[in-house]
């Protein structure tokens, strides 16, 4: 394998280890002599930034070519034993890999898996596939054939399991079918469009059908047709969906307890493309705290085919044809949503002849600057209360208003309520009207300042203004960005990352700290201040909520130094 690197960051450890490296000079087309750390300061064409201390990493910022040869292994067929694929070799899937009952396939961090067109990796009933990437070293799935799509990574049958953590999947499908269990976290899926083998055109990039469990957390999907979840309880949280050519999320016959929560949906720029489509008699689905923008030819949330007990709550929807559509004997509650700059806010109607209209209850919503706020047809009904609705007069119902919401800065797409808004505490039982910010996925960083939009919304910062990353909102000497990285409140000088050393009743010591949601935590140690390297004591994977951690360390009578590293998950 040949890799061309145009900007390299190289870390060279202690000189005493005399680590060596070969560098290729792109200007001369030659390899120089073998280089040691002592050569780096003088080598022609490289700019080296040195630190006065002896044992530090050197940062080399150069334009070079690096030639890397990684052994490859061709794989295929039925596994006969538990198998581990690691980053020591590239994996080439030349025909289907099948994981049978009772066996495990583990794919370790940093592994590159290339699949030939039409080939798949499948766990049968009782088999398990575990993809164990990290934020720094994801597992990569790629096509062997340039831009062609390949088959799928899947689990099918009772007690089959597929778990994917920090996977990067390009041009392939993922599927969980017929009693299998699928969990996907901090993974990316993209570039699966058009004619996809072994399927016909327009296949879902993620497909679950009658899965025993289907959980998607903190994943991103882009340049794809749709994600399709059929039958069962489905959980989709904190994820980002961009540039779908079908429905970004399609729930068919979803069961009570299914949820789409804190997700962001952007840019559905073709006709018949919904952000969220709930149909086929789905029941008891919650769509909550989502952000939907730029689906100009179809719906933000579509509820149809006799889907009932649906709740759409706390969502922000803009730039769509219809904000929420309820049709064909479906029913929903619409609570604390904001829908702006669209053709229609709420639309209730009969799509298919003989199926009947829709029914809804709407409470604490803002429908503002839409061509039409509410459309009713075909015997549909809606009860509206404590809503702010633009148009002529005040919409019939208790507590309704027609008042400028006083958004903070609608030109910059900041639709939080400004101080003095008439909608603050104007809702049912003194609650506020409109979407409950923050909304959407923490994976979105509009201004590129390394602080998620949701975190900036939560702490009253500017999510479209990168300069505030370097400001110090609470005057505690830490920038807002540092406070985010530490999991602290940037507006509370007394709040910060704290680690305590505690001694248990049995005399053992432990480090105690609060692990911050959606961050990777690492405890490192060394036995002397003069040691060159920190060693990993523990790695704590990201979770969607804050949680307390306690980690036992060496007993009394020894000396050890500890370092705590917090990394945001991309």
XYZ file of C-alpha atoms in Angstrom, residues 100-563:
464
model
C -21.779 -19.107 12.766
C -23.548 -19.944 16.019
C -21.313 -19.697 19.083
C -18.382 -17.903 17.420
C -17.133 -14.321 17.615
C -15.436 -12.057 15.091
C -13.662 -9.109 16.744
C -12.304 -6.286 14.587
C -9.840 -4.236 16.595
C -9.179 -0.521 16.464
C -7.313 0.872 13.494
C -8.069 -2.112 11.254
C -8.694 -1.448 7.560
C -11.168 -3.857 5.968
C -11.596 -3.807 2.190
C -14.545 -5.654 0.678
C -14.872 -6.781 -2.894
C -18.114 -5.844 -4.632
C -21.062 -7.997 -3.590
C -19.227 -9.458 -0.578
C -20.527 -9.250 2.984
C -19.635 -10.022 6.594
C -22.581 -11.745 8.268
C -23.242 -13.098 11.766
C -25.725 -15.954 11.634
C -28.074 -16.894 14.479
C -25.969 -17.114 17.639
C -22.905 -15.528 16.046
C -21.349 -12.211 17.099
C -19.487 -9.441 15.278
C -17.824 -6.780 17.434
C -16.228 -3.734 15.821
C -14.033 -2.131 18.488
C -12.654 1.122 17.137
C -11.708 4.182 19.143
C -12.075 7.887 18.445
C -8.389 8.086 17.535
C -8.285 4.773 15.655
C -11.624 3.869 14.069
C -12.174 0.666 12.147
C -12.394 1.460 8.431
C -14.589 -0.416 5.948
C -13.810 0.352 2.319
C -14.473 -0.992 -1.156
C -11.684 -2.824 -2.960
C -13.024 -1.405 -6.188
C -12.708 2.344 -5.884
C -16.190 3.876 -6.030
C -18.203 0.641 -6.274
C -20.437 -0.367 -3.391
C -20.037 -3.699 -1.640
C -22.542 -5.914 0.217
C -23.276 -5.521 3.901
C -22.100 -5.979 7.446
C -24.965 -7.681 9.185
C -26.484 -9.948 11.790
C -29.428 -12.175 10.972
C -31.324 -14.645 13.130
C -32.103 -15.207 16.781
C -29.305 -14.155 19.169
C -27.055 -12.919 16.384
C -25.290 -9.732 17.491
C -23.623 -6.838 15.716
C -21.992 -4.044 17.718
C -20.088 -1.232 16.057
C -18.130 1.354 18.050
C -16.146 4.012 16.189
C -16.598 2.421 12.790
C -16.147 4.339 9.535
C -18.230 2.652 6.844
C -18.117 3.837 3.249
C -20.146 2.435 0.312
C -21.718 -0.456 2.173
C -24.902 -1.390 3.989
C -25.397 -2.391 7.603
C -28.329 -4.686 8.470
C -29.858 -6.306 11.568
C -32.627 -8.791 10.771
C -35.017 -11.389 12.185
C -34.289 -11.497 15.898
C -30.724 -10.179 15.778
C -29.390 -7.443 18.066
C -27.688 -4.319 16.663
C -25.947 -1.472 18.506
C -24.138 1.345 16.687
C -22.285 4.106 18.515
C -19.963 6.927 17.430
C -19.807 5.575 13.880
C -20.055 7.097 10.402
C -21.936 5.678 7.420
C -21.789 7.389 4.044
C -21.694 7.264 0.238
C -24.233 4.479 -0.266
C -26.455 5.624 -3.110
C -27.710 4.480 -6.488
C -27.479 0.894 -7.627
C -26.132 -1.033 -4.690
C -25.143 -4.664 -5.062
C -26.416 -7.161 -4.067
C -29.575 -5.054 -4.063
C -31.479 -2.989 -6.588
C -31.457 0.785 -6.606
C -32.216 2.900 -3.570
C -31.396 0.571 -0.715
C -31.160 1.808 2.891
C -27.707 2.426 4.258
C -28.899 1.045 7.607
C -31.668 -1.555 7.693
C -33.238 -3.193 10.729
C -36.242 -5.499 10.479
C -37.747 -7.417 13.394
C -34.548 -6.862 15.366
C -34.567 -7.847 19.028
C -32.805 -4.527 19.685
C -31.878 -1.640 17.403
C -29.876 1.164 19.022
C -28.154 4.024 17.184
C -26.268 6.610 19.250
C -24.007 9.459 18.161
C -23.688 8.248 14.568
C -23.508 10.260 11.364
C -25.109 9.424 8.015
C -24.455 11.357 4.808
C -24.869 10.931 1.072
C -27.288 8.036 1.217
C -30.816 7.027 0.286
C -32.458 6.315 3.651
C -32.242 4.540 6.979
C -35.084 2.050 7.390
C -36.254 0.550 10.688
C -39.112 -1.953 10.477
C -40.933 -3.606 13.392
C -39.690 -3.573 16.964
C -38.490 -1.012 19.498
C -36.014 1.382 17.912
C -33.788 3.948 19.650
C -32.001 6.646 17.644
C -30.247 9.356 19.646
C -27.717 12.177 19.212
C -27.127 11.413 15.538
C -26.635 13.486 12.397
C -28.351 12.854 9.056
C -27.287 14.795 5.952
C -27.991 14.738 2.215
C -30.489 11.909 2.056
C -32.201 11.208 -1.257
C -34.991 9.202 0.383
C -36.344 9.617 3.909
C -33.527 10.388 6.324
C -35.215 8.114 8.909
C -38.101 5.806 8.053
C -39.897 3.970 10.874
C -42.372 1.297 9.746
C -44.483 -0.461 12.377
C -42.319 0.860 15.189
C -43.451 -0.321 18.605
C -44.133 1.683 21.794
C -40.932 2.905 23.403
C -39.311 3.775 20.098
C -37.620 7.169 20.100
C -35.807 9.639 17.855
C -34.117 12.043 20.230
C -31.595 14.908 19.927
C -30.900 14.311 16.245
C -30.077 16.784 13.471
C -31.433 16.449 9.922
C -30.005 18.623 7.145
C -30.403 19.085 3.396
C -32.995 16.798 1.889
C -32.941 18.544 -1.441
C -35.012 16.240 -3.649
C -38.741 15.671 -3.934
C -40.380 13.053 -1.712
C -37.652 13.313 0.931
C -38.822 13.579 4.550
C -36.527 14.071 7.510
C -38.624 11.664 9.620
C -41.281 9.327 8.221
C -43.426 7.352 10.677
C -45.788 4.892 9.035
C -47.211 1.380 8.692
C -49.129 1.607 11.933
C -46.297 2.768 14.172
C -47.338 3.155 17.804
C -46.074 5.180 20.750
C -43.095 6.833 19.025
C -41.433 9.902 20.563
C -39.645 12.452 18.348
C -37.937 14.827 20.748
C -35.480 17.755 20.738
C -34.547 17.323 17.089
C -33.380 19.981 14.638
C -34.648 19.736 11.052
C -33.557 22.205 8.372
C -33.651 22.425 4.578
C -36.117 19.829 3.317
C -37.835 22.259 0.931
C -39.869 19.758 -1.087
C -41.342 17.554 1.642
C -41.956 17.178 5.350
C -39.996 17.629 8.538
C -42.023 14.918 10.284
C -44.521 12.778 8.370
C -47.011 10.682 10.345
C -49.222 8.393 8.308
C -50.754 4.980 7.667
C -52.758 4.873 10.910
C -49.794 5.590 13.168
C -51.075 6.511 16.627
C -49.921 7.864 19.987
C -47.093 9.782 18.358
C -45.456 12.624 20.280
C -43.416 15.362 18.558
C -41.930 17.485 21.316
C -39.334 20.210 21.660
C -38.243 20.211 18.012
C -37.065 23.058 15.782
C -38.059 22.809 12.105
C -37.203 25.289 9.340
C -37.054 25.498 5.576
C -39.438 22.619 4.821
C -42.555 22.228 2.721
C -44.634 20.956 5.682
C -43.367 21.067 9.253
C -45.483 18.192 10.592
C -47.967 16.247 8.472
C -50.593 13.956 10.057
C -52.663 11.912 7.656
C -54.639 8.758 6.953
C -56.223 8.154 10.381
C -53.026 8.953 12.280
C -52.919 10.871 15.535
C -50.264 12.905 17.340
C -49.505 15.322 20.139
C -47.432 18.339 19.125
C -45.806 20.069 22.093
C -43.245 22.880 22.376
C -42.135 22.888 18.761
C -40.952 25.838 16.681
C -41.635 25.792 12.928
C -40.457 28.772 10.861
C -39.769 29.868 7.291
C -41.677 27.002 5.719
C -44.625 26.560 3.395
C -46.973 24.989 5.972
C -46.589 24.560 9.726
C -49.046 21.746 10.543
C -50.974 19.930 7.811
C -53.657 17.316 8.479
C -55.284 15.536 5.546
C -56.135 12.309 3.774
C -53.396 11.127 1.410
C -54.913 7.839 0.234
C -58.633 7.755 -0.624
C -60.765 6.196 2.058
C -58.102 6.325 4.769
C -59.432 9.400 6.557
C -57.778 12.548 7.819
C -55.524 13.193 10.784
C -56.102 14.217 14.392
C -53.808 16.229 16.623
C -53.496 18.162 19.853
C -51.074 21.118 19.713
C -49.726 22.830 22.835
C -47.043 25.501 23.355
C -45.914 25.662 19.721
C -44.532 28.548 17.654
C -45.627 28.641 13.999
C -44.049 31.779 12.582
C -43.315 33.235 9.169
C -44.769 30.272 7.306
C -46.885 30.764 4.170
C -49.715 28.887 5.907
C -49.704 28.068 9.611
C -52.260 25.245 9.806
C -54.094 23.355 7.038
C -57.031 21.028 7.726
C -58.742 18.830 5.129
C -60.769 15.656 4.744
C -62.393 15.681 8.160
C -59.131 16.260 10.045
C -59.211 17.915 13.470
C -56.732 19.757 15.665
C -57.053 21.267 19.138
C -54.667 24.203 19.547
C -53.814 25.882 22.849
C -51.104 28.238 24.116
C -49.532 28.471 20.658
C -48.047 31.525 18.942
C -49.302 31.489 15.360
C -48.659 34.165 12.760
C -51.372 35.171 10.292
C -54.608 37.077 10.503
C -56.009 37.360 13.997
C -55.504 34.845 16.790
C -56.092 31.152 16.154
C -59.062 29.782 18.077
C -58.158 28.089 21.372
C -57.133 28.725 24.966
C -54.088 30.940 25.476
C -53.195 31.324 21.803
C -51.247 34.371 20.632
C -50.213 36.185 17.481
C -47.147 38.043 18.761
C -43.639 38.497 17.413
C -41.631 35.822 19.270
C -38.561 38.084 19.407
C -36.072 35.464 18.309
C -32.494 36.370 19.155
C -31.194 36.635 15.610
C -33.256 34.877 12.936
C -30.949 36.094 10.161
C -28.149 34.060 11.751
C -30.561 31.192 12.458
C -30.534 31.774 16.195
C -34.155 31.076 17.111
C -33.749 31.043 20.855
C -36.117 33.450 22.587
C -34.538 36.788 23.388
C -34.781 38.454 26.755
C -38.158 40.176 26.856
C -39.879 37.767 24.483
C -43.640 37.685 25.095
C -43.493 33.878 24.897
C -41.403 33.387 28.022
C -43.729 31.890 30.651
C -46.706 32.425 28.312
C -47.443 28.733 27.816
C -49.533 26.182 29.638
C -49.081 26.394 33.425
C -46.572 29.224 33.022
C -44.159 27.317 30.797
C -42.458 28.929 27.816
C -43.692 28.540 24.260
C -41.653 26.991 21.458
C -38.733 24.595 21.094
C -36.736 23.705 24.165
C -33.184 24.614 23.236
C -30.653 23.076 22.915
C -31.939 20.904 20.089
C -30.191 18.538 17.707
C -27.068 16.432 17.844
C -23.883 17.332 19.685
C -22.021 16.162 16.553
C -22.820 19.499 14.880
C -20.364 22.380 15.226
C -21.613 25.135 12.934
C -18.793 27.614 13.531
C -15.986 25.042 13.711
C -14.720 26.174 17.105
C -14.592 22.614 18.535
C -17.549 23.314 20.803
C -20.804 21.567 19.764
C -23.769 23.755 18.916
C -25.849 22.083 21.614
C -23.277 22.860 24.310
C -23.056 26.468 23.201
C -26.852 26.775 23.196
C -27.038 25.258 26.670
C -24.521 27.726 28.064
C -25.774 30.818 26.253
C -22.818 31.102 23.869
C -22.842 31.886 20.144
C -22.938 28.703 18.068
C -22.170 30.588 14.844
C -19.369 32.781 16.196
C -16.018 30.962 16.602
C -14.263 33.726 18.514
C -16.150 32.902 21.712
C -14.121 29.699 22.077
C -11.205 31.787 23.355
C -13.287 33.979 25.658
C -13.628 33.381 29.392
C -17.323 33.797 30.233
C -16.968 33.261 33.987
C -13.562 34.894 34.523
C -11.955 31.829 36.082
C -8.898 31.921 33.847
C -10.109 29.101 31.575
C -11.361 29.705 28.062
C -14.818 28.525 27.063
C -13.194 25.836 24.906
C -11.129 24.582 27.843
C -14.246 24.486 29.996
C -15.997 22.399 27.336
C -13.075 20.000 27.113
C -13.104 19.597 30.878
C -16.863 19.199 31.083
C -17.254 22.336 33.185
C -19.831 25.111 33.135
C -18.269 28.121 31.353
C -20.538 30.478 33.285
C -19.732 29.157 36.748
C -16.251 29.938 38.064
C -16.673 27.390 40.854
C -17.302 24.544 38.416
C -14.423 22.627 36.874
C -12.899 19.224 36.336
C -12.121 17.773 39.745
C -10.359 14.570 40.695
C -10.121 13.424 44.267
C -8.028 10.760 45.989
C -10.026 8.684 48.455
C -9.003 6.026 50.910
C -11.467 3.201 51.480
C -12.171 1.598 54.833
C -9.797 -1.237 53.902
C -6.936 1.171 53.306
C -6.974 1.078 49.506
C -6.794 4.258 47.452
C -8.944 5.237 44.488
C -9.198 8.131 42.054
C -12.747 9.498 41.990
C -14.049 11.838 39.313
C -17.055 12.647 37.182
C -16.805 11.295 33.637
C -18.370 13.822 31.282
C -20.965 12.793 28.726
C -19.767 12.102 25.193
C -16.072 12.343 26.031
C -13.260 9.813 26.058
C -11.428 9.730 29.405
C -7.995 8.237 29.918
C -6.074 7.812 33.180
C -2.331 7.654 32.565
C 0.526 7.028 34.971
C 4.283 6.868 35.314
C 6.487 5.814 38.182
C 8.882 8.760 38.110
C 8.816 12.374 37.060
C 11.805 11.608 34.842
C 10.114 8.774 32.950
C 9.744 9.672 29.301
C 6.397 8.047 28.643
C 3.002 7.993 30.254
C 1.346 4.589 30.330
C -2.392 3.968 30.128
C -3.997 2.827 33.350
C -7.611 2.974 32.218
C -9.693 4.086 29.260
C -13.308 5.054 29.828
C -15.460 4.989 26.726
C -17.911 7.830 26.017
C -21.467 7.547 27.259
C -24.414 9.851 26.543
C -24.722 10.941 30.203
C -22.376 12.116 32.969
C -21.494 9.422 35.468
C -19.286 9.025 38.539
C -16.177 6.851 38.285
C -13.929 5.324 40.869
C -10.649 3.678 39.905
C -8.385 1.776 42.312
C -4.688 2.713 42.244
C -1.503 1.434 43.886
C -1.586 0.745 47.615
C 0.120 2.953 50.153
C 3.901 2.695 50.218
C 4.604 3.192 46.509
C 5.055 6.314 44.419
C 3.200 6.902 41.201
C 2.221 9.934 39.138
C -1.119 10.251 37.354
C -2.446 12.267 34.462
